[in-house]
Short mmCIF file of C-alpha atoms in Angstrom, two decimals:
data_model
loop_
_atom_site.label_atom_id
_atom_site.label_comp_id
_atom_site.label_asym_id
_atom_site.label_seq_id
_atom_site.Cartn_x
_atom_site.Cartn_y
_atom_site.Cartn_z
CA ASP A 1 0.00 0.00 0.00
CA GLN A 2 2.86 2.38 0.78
CA HIS A 3 4.35 2.40 -2.70
CA ILE A 4 0.95 2.22 -4.43
CA LYS A 5 0.01 5.52 -2.79
CA GLY A 6 3.33 6.96 -3.95
CA LEU A 7 2.85 5.74 -7.53
CA LYS A 8 -0.62 7.28 -7.56
CA ALA A 9 0.94 10.55 -6.40
CA LEU A 10 3.28 10.34 -9.40
CA GLY A 11 0.25 10.06 -11.70
CA ALA A 12 -0.28 6.32 -12.08
CA ASP A 13 -3.79 4.90 -12.24
CA ILE A 14 -3.81 1.81 -10.02
CA SER A 15 -6.70 -0.37 -8.93
CA ILE A 16 -6.87 -3.58 -6.92
CA GLU A 17 -9.79 -5.89 -7.57
CA HIS A 18 -10.22 -9.52 -6.52
CA GLY A 19 -6.53 -9.84 -5.72
CA TYR A 20 -5.31 -8.44 -9.05
CA VAL A 21 -3.42 -5.17 -9.48
CA THR A 22 -4.06 -3.13 -12.63
CA ALA A 23 -1.71 -0.20 -13.32
CA HIS A 24 -1.66 2.37 -16.10
CA ALA A 25 0.07 5.69 -16.66
CA ASP A 26 0.25 7.93 -19.71
CA LYS A 27 2.85 10.06 -17.96
CA LEU A 28 4.44 10.24 -14.51
CA VAL A 29 5.15 13.64 -12.95
CA GLY A 30 7.56 14.25 -10.10
CA THR A 31 6.20 15.11 -6.66
CA ASN A 32 7.00 14.95 -2.94
CA ILE A 33 6.37 11.52 -1.40
CA VAL A 34 6.49 10.66 2.29
CA THR A 35 5.76 7.03 3.17
CA ASP A 36 4.06 6.27 6.49
CA MET A 37 6.64 3.61 7.28
CA VAL A 38 10.03 2.58 5.94
CA THR A 39 9.62 0.06 3.13
CA VAL A 40 12.49 -1.44 1.12
CA THR A 41 10.59 -2.73 -1.90
CA GLY A 42 8.34 0.33 -1.84
CA THR A 43 11.35 2.66 -1.91
CA GLU A 44 12.85 0.70 -4.80
CA ASN A 45 9.64 0.78 -6.84
CA LEU A 46 9.16 4.50 -6.28
CA LEU A 47 12.80 5.14 -7.13
CA MET A 48 12.53 3.29 -10.44
CA ALA A 49 9.34 5.16 -11.31
CA ALA A 50 10.74 8.57 -10.34
CA VAL A 51 13.90 8.36 -12.46
CA LEU A 52 11.77 8.48 -15.63
CA ALA A 53 9.09 10.82 -14.33
CA GLU A 54 8.86 14.38 -15.58
CA GLY A 55 10.36 16.87 -13.12
CA THR A 56 11.73 16.34 -9.63
CA THR A 57 10.64 13.83 -7.01
CA VAL A 58 11.60 14.06 -3.35
CA LEU A 59 11.31 10.69 -1.65
CA ALA A 60 11.26 11.07 2.14
CA ASN A 61 11.37 8.35 4.79
CA ALA A 62 13.22 6.23 2.24
CA ALA A 63 14.66 2.87 3.22
CA ARG A 64 18.43 2.96 3.81
CA GLU A 65 19.14 -0.72 3.21
CA PRO A 66 22.30 -1.37 1.15
CA GLU A 67 20.18 -2.97 -1.58
CA VAL A 68 18.33 0.32 -2.09
CA ALA A 69 21.56 2.28 -2.40
CA ASP A 70 22.93 -0.36 -4.76
CA LEU A 71 19.89 -0.03 -7.02
CA ALA A 72 20.25 3.75 -6.97
CA ASN A 73 23.93 3.53 -7.89
CA CYS A 74 23.08 1.21 -10.77
CA LEU A 75 20.41 3.62 -12.03
CA VAL A 76 22.92 6.48 -11.88
CA LYS A 77 25.29 4.47 -14.07
CA MET A 78 22.38 4.08 -16.49
CA GLY A 79 21.86 7.84 -16.66
CA ALA A 80 19.55 8.59 -13.72
CA LYS A 81 20.03 11.71 -11.59
CA ILE A 82 19.71 10.89 -7.89
CA LYS A 83 20.91 12.81 -4.85
CA GLY A 84 21.00 11.59 -1.25
CA ILE A 85 21.73 7.93 -1.98
CA GLY A 86 21.93 5.98 1.27
CA SER A 87 20.07 8.63 3.26
CA PRO A 88 16.44 8.80 4.45
CA GLN A 89 15.65 11.38 1.75
CA MET A 90 16.47 11.14 -1.93
CA GLU A 91 15.93 13.73 -4.63
CA ILE A 92 15.39 12.37 -8.12
CA GLU A 93 15.45 14.54 -11.23
CA GLY A 94 13.63 12.68 -13.97
CA VAL A 95 15.38 11.91 -17.26
CA LYS A 96 13.80 11.00 -20.60
CA LYS A 97 15.52 7.65 -20.90
CA LEU A 98 18.15 5.38 -19.41
CA HIS A 99 20.98 3.64 -21.21
CA GLY A 100 22.65 0.25 -20.78
CA THR A 101 25.59 -0.31 -18.49
CA THR A 102 27.69 -3.01 -16.83
CA TYR A 103 27.18 -3.25 -13.10
CA ARG A 104 28.14 -5.73 -10.38
CA VAL A 105 25.39 -6.21 -7.81
CA ILE A 106 26.44 -6.29 -4.16
CA SER A 107 26.55 -9.59 -2.30
CA ASP A 108 23.43 -10.83 -0.54
CA ARG A 109 24.06 -9.80 3.07
CA ILE A 110 21.22 -11.98 4.34
CA GLU A 111 22.69 -15.07 2.68
CA VAL A 112 26.11 -14.16 4.09
CA GLY A 113 24.62 -13.70 7.55
CA SER A 114 22.79 -17.02 7.27
CA PHE A 115 26.01 -18.97 6.71
CA LEU A 116 27.73 -17.13 9.57
CA VAL A 117 24.87 -17.97 11.93
CA ALA A 118 24.88 -21.60 10.75
CA ALA A 119 28.56 -21.86 11.66
CA VAL A 120 27.86 -20.57 15.16
CA MET A 121 24.83 -22.84 15.55
CA THR A 122 26.96 -25.90 14.78
CA LYS A 123 29.93 -24.64 16.84
CA GLY A 124 32.03 -24.43 13.72
CA LYS A 125 34.23 -21.94 11.94
CA ILE A 126 33.67 -20.32 8.55
CA ARG A 127 35.03 -17.60 6.30
CA VAL A 128 32.70 -15.95 3.77
CA THR A 129 34.36 -13.97 0.98
CA ASP A 130 33.19 -11.42 -1.61
CA CYS A 131 31.00 -9.66 0.96
CA ASP A 132 30.85 -6.31 2.73
CA PRO A 133 31.23 -6.56 6.54
CA HIS A 134 29.91 -3.02 7.00
CA THR A 135 26.43 -4.08 5.87
CA LEU A 136 26.21 -6.65 8.68
CA THR A 137 27.46 -4.65 11.66
CA ALA A 138 24.35 -5.29 13.81
CA VAL A 139 24.48 -9.03 13.11
CA LEU A 140 28.21 -9.34 13.79
CA GLU A 141 27.81 -7.50 17.10
CA LYS A 142 25.13 -9.97 18.20
CA LEU A 143 27.26 -12.94 17.13
CA GLU A 144 30.08 -11.62 19.31
CA GLU A 145 27.65 -11.05 22.17
CA ALA A 146 26.57 -14.68 21.80
CA GLY A 147 30.18 -15.79 22.27
CA ALA A 148 31.53 -16.11 18.73
CA LYS A 149 34.83 -14.64 17.61
CA VAL A 150 34.43 -12.38 14.58
CA THR A 151 37.24 -11.23 12.30
CA THR A 152 36.71 -9.07 9.22
CA GLY A 153 38.68 -7.86 6.23
CA GLU A 154 37.86 -5.54 3.37
CA ASP A 155 35.69 -8.13 1.61
CA TRP A 156 35.49 -11.11 3.96
CA ILE A 157 34.11 -12.18 7.33
CA GLU A 158 35.36 -15.03 9.49
CA VAL A 159 33.38 -16.37 12.43
CA ASP A 160 34.64 -18.86 15.00
CA GLY A 161 31.73 -20.30 16.95
CA THR A 162 33.54 -23.19 18.58
CA GLY A 163 33.10 -21.85 22.12
CA GLU A 164 30.08 -21.81 24.41
CA HIS A 165 27.12 -19.69 23.36
CA GLN A 166 25.19 -17.20 25.46
CA ALA A 167 21.63 -15.97 25.04
CA VAL A 168 21.17 -12.57 23.39
CA ASP A 169 18.20 -10.24 23.13
CA ILE A 170 17.14 -9.15 19.65
CA ARG A 171 14.95 -6.26 18.53
CA THR A 172 14.54 -5.99 14.77
CA ALA A 173 14.70 -2.58 13.12
CA PRO A 174 15.16 -1.00 9.68
CA TYR A 175 18.76 -0.74 8.49
CA PRO A 176 21.23 -0.16 10.08
CA GLY A 177 19.41 -1.97 12.88
CA PHE A 178 19.14 -5.73 13.27
CA PRO A 179 17.55 -7.18 10.08
CA THR A 180 14.22 -8.92 10.40
CA ASP A 181 15.38 -11.46 7.80
CA ILE A 182 17.98 -12.86 10.22
CA GLN A 183 15.72 -12.88 13.28
CA ALA A 184 14.52 -16.45 12.63
CA LEU A 185 18.09 -17.71 12.37
CA PHE A 186 18.97 -16.18 15.72
CA THR A 187 15.95 -17.78 17.41
CA ALA A 188 17.46 -21.08 16.26
CA VAL A 189 20.87 -20.21 17.72
CA CYS A 190 19.41 -19.03 21.00
CA SER A 191 17.25 -22.16 21.32
CA ALA A 192 20.46 -24.07 22.08
CA ALA A 193 22.36 -21.30 23.90
CA GLU A 194 22.80 -20.85 27.64
CA GLY A 195 20.19 -18.57 29.20
CA THR A 196 17.00 -16.84 28.12
CA SER A 197 16.63 -14.60 25.07
CA VAL A 198 13.87 -12.12 24.30
CA PHE A 199 13.03 -11.32 20.68
CA VAL A 200 10.92 -8.35 19.64
CA GLU A 201 9.82 -8.27 15.99
CA THR A 202 9.00 -4.69 14.99
CA ILE A 203 8.94 -4.96 11.18
CA PHE A 204 6.55 -7.70 10.08
CA GLU A 205 3.65 -9.61 11.58
CA ASN A 206 3.58 -13.42 11.56
CA ARG A 207 7.37 -13.61 11.66
CA TYR A 208 7.37 -16.50 14.14
CA ARG A 209 5.81 -19.19 11.95
CA HIS A 210 9.01 -21.22 12.21
CA ILE A 211 8.83 -21.48 15.99
CA PRO A 212 6.33 -24.38 16.21
CA GLU A 213 8.76 -26.31 14.00
CA LEU A 214 11.72 -25.43 16.24
CA ILE A 215 9.68 -26.72 19.16
CA ARG A 216 9.40 -30.04 17.31
CA LEU A 217 13.20 -30.16 17.55
CA GLY A 218 12.97 -29.70 21.30
CA ALA A 219 13.28 -25.91 21.57
CA SER A 220 11.60 -24.13 24.49
CA ILE A 221 9.97 -20.99 23.08
CA LYS A 222 6.89 -18.99 24.06
CA VAL A 223 5.33 -16.40 21.75
CA GLU A 224 2.99 -13.58 22.65
CA GLY A 225 2.23 -11.15 19.86
CA ARG A 226 5.47 -9.69 18.56
CA VAL A 227 7.55 -11.04 21.45
CA ALA A 228 9.21 -14.45 21.61
CA VAL A 229 10.97 -15.72 24.73
CA VAL A 230 13.55 -18.41 24.02
CA GLN A 231 14.87 -20.58 26.85
CA GLY A 232 18.01 -22.36 25.73
CA VAL A 233 18.04 -26.15 25.96
CA GLU A 234 21.03 -28.45 26.22
CA GLN A 235 20.41 -30.37 22.98
CA LEU A 236 17.99 -30.29 20.06
CA SER A 237 16.92 -33.58 18.46
CA GLY A 238 16.03 -34.40 14.86
CA ALA A 239 12.43 -34.32 13.64
CA LYS A 240 10.26 -34.06 10.54
CA LEU A 241 9.80 -30.37 9.78
CA CYS A 242 7.98 -28.19 7.25
CA ALA A 243 9.28 -24.84 6.03
CA GLY A 244 6.42 -22.37 5.71
CA GLU A 245 8.41 -19.39 4.44
CA LEU A 246 11.87 -18.39 3.28
CA ARG A 247 13.82 -17.17 6.33
CA GLY A 248 12.05 -19.48 8.75
CA GLY A 249 12.96 -22.35 6.45
CA ALA A 250 16.63 -21.36 6.57
CA ALA A 251 16.39 -21.29 10.36
CA LEU A 252 15.04 -24.84 10.36
CA VAL A 253 17.95 -26.01 8.22
CA THR A 254 20.35 -24.29 10.60
CA ALA A 255 18.76 -25.83 13.69
CA ALA A 256 18.59 -29.28 12.07
CA LEU A 257 22.34 -29.16 11.38
CA ALA A 258 22.97 -28.84 15.11
CA ALA A 259 20.27 -31.26 16.25
CA GLU A 260 21.10 -34.79 17.34
CA GLY A 261 19.95 -37.34 14.78
CA THR A 262 18.34 -36.88 11.39
CA SER A 263 15.81 -34.24 10.35
CA GLU A 264 13.69 -34.10 7.21
CA ILE A 265 12.46 -30.73 5.95
CA THR A 266 9.69 -30.32 3.39
CA GLY A 267 8.61 -27.08 1.74
CA VAL A 268 12.13 -26.39 0.51
CA GLY A 269 10.72 -24.43 -2.41
CA TYR A 270 10.42 -21.50 0.00
CA ILE A 271 14.08 -21.79 0.94
CA ASP A 272 15.12 -21.94 -2.72
CA ARG A 273 13.66 -18.46 -3.21
CA GLY A 274 16.54 -16.94 -1.27
CA TYR A 275 19.35 -19.48 -1.42
CA GLU A 276 20.70 -21.10 -4.56
CA SER A 277 21.39 -24.79 -3.84
CA ILE A 278 21.80 -24.18 -0.12
CA GLU A 279 22.56 -27.85 0.45
CA LYS A 280 25.60 -27.70 -1.88
CA ALA A 281 26.99 -24.63 -0.13
CA LEU A 282 26.58 -26.23 3.29
CA ARG A 283 28.06 -29.54 2.14
CA SER A 284 31.14 -27.66 0.92
CA VAL A 285 31.89 -26.69 4.53
CA GLY A 286 31.22 -30.11 6.02
CA ALA A 287 27.47 -30.35 6.59
CA ASP A 288 25.75 -33.70 6.20
CA ILE A 289 22.79 -32.54 4.12
CA SER A 290 21.22 -33.65 0.85
CA ARG A 291 18.16 -32.88 -1.23
CA VAL A 292 15.74 -35.77 -1.51
CA GLY A 293 13.71 -36.03 -4.72
CA GLN A 294 12.68 -33.08 -6.86
CA GLN A 295 10.99 -30.77 -4.40
CA SER A 296 9.37 -27.62 -5.70
CA ARG A 297 11.53 -24.56 -6.35
CA ASN A 298 8.62 -22.10 -6.51
#
């Protein structure tokens, strides 16, 4: 709804009927847009519309996630005129057309963070290369707080999680705060850590759908609204699990790697949306994991 209101302000004709979105615009005209809440995809959609709109658009309360800045930088290389990249307010002067370019997209910080968390969960050690440590500051700080040793270079991160793990409290927030997309992975880590952790999810509703599955593994977790209280247990045990969404599915894989015995996870099509052949990547660093049959990749 946030970006649809913004697109309408730019001059688009948008209607939603019976679950279908119909959009039309003869011409977009720059304007001032202030979203009610920070939205990553909404900011990106409005940014792409504004670069070809007539006149100037001021986009306030813009998302500051690295992916937004990366898109803006790519658009600039294609001929767009954008000021304030990486800040909460961007000014876009529309151009008549864009041109082709060659551009290298930044690494997926959520995928990077997922592998780092998996290493800690299994009390292992891992180095992830071709990444930007600065985009994961909040996550790395929490990994250190949990007891892991973190070392970084210009384009790599190494995490040593071989020691004992302590409970940490997590409150998700827009960038540069703790990312909601890694919250589920940390609930997995804390389910086997020493002590009690409190999670507060401030970004999305229904972000704890993975928790009933973690409980199948033996986790002790209570949820009330946007708050989850995780009491660490000594050992998780394998179980049959079902991934109901992307990040929760990755958390189940992470927890299953550390659980005693064998786990089987269905619904891997959700996980495939955000991780290319996750089982191959994990096997390359020693995990005992394999894909069974031809599960959906939708």
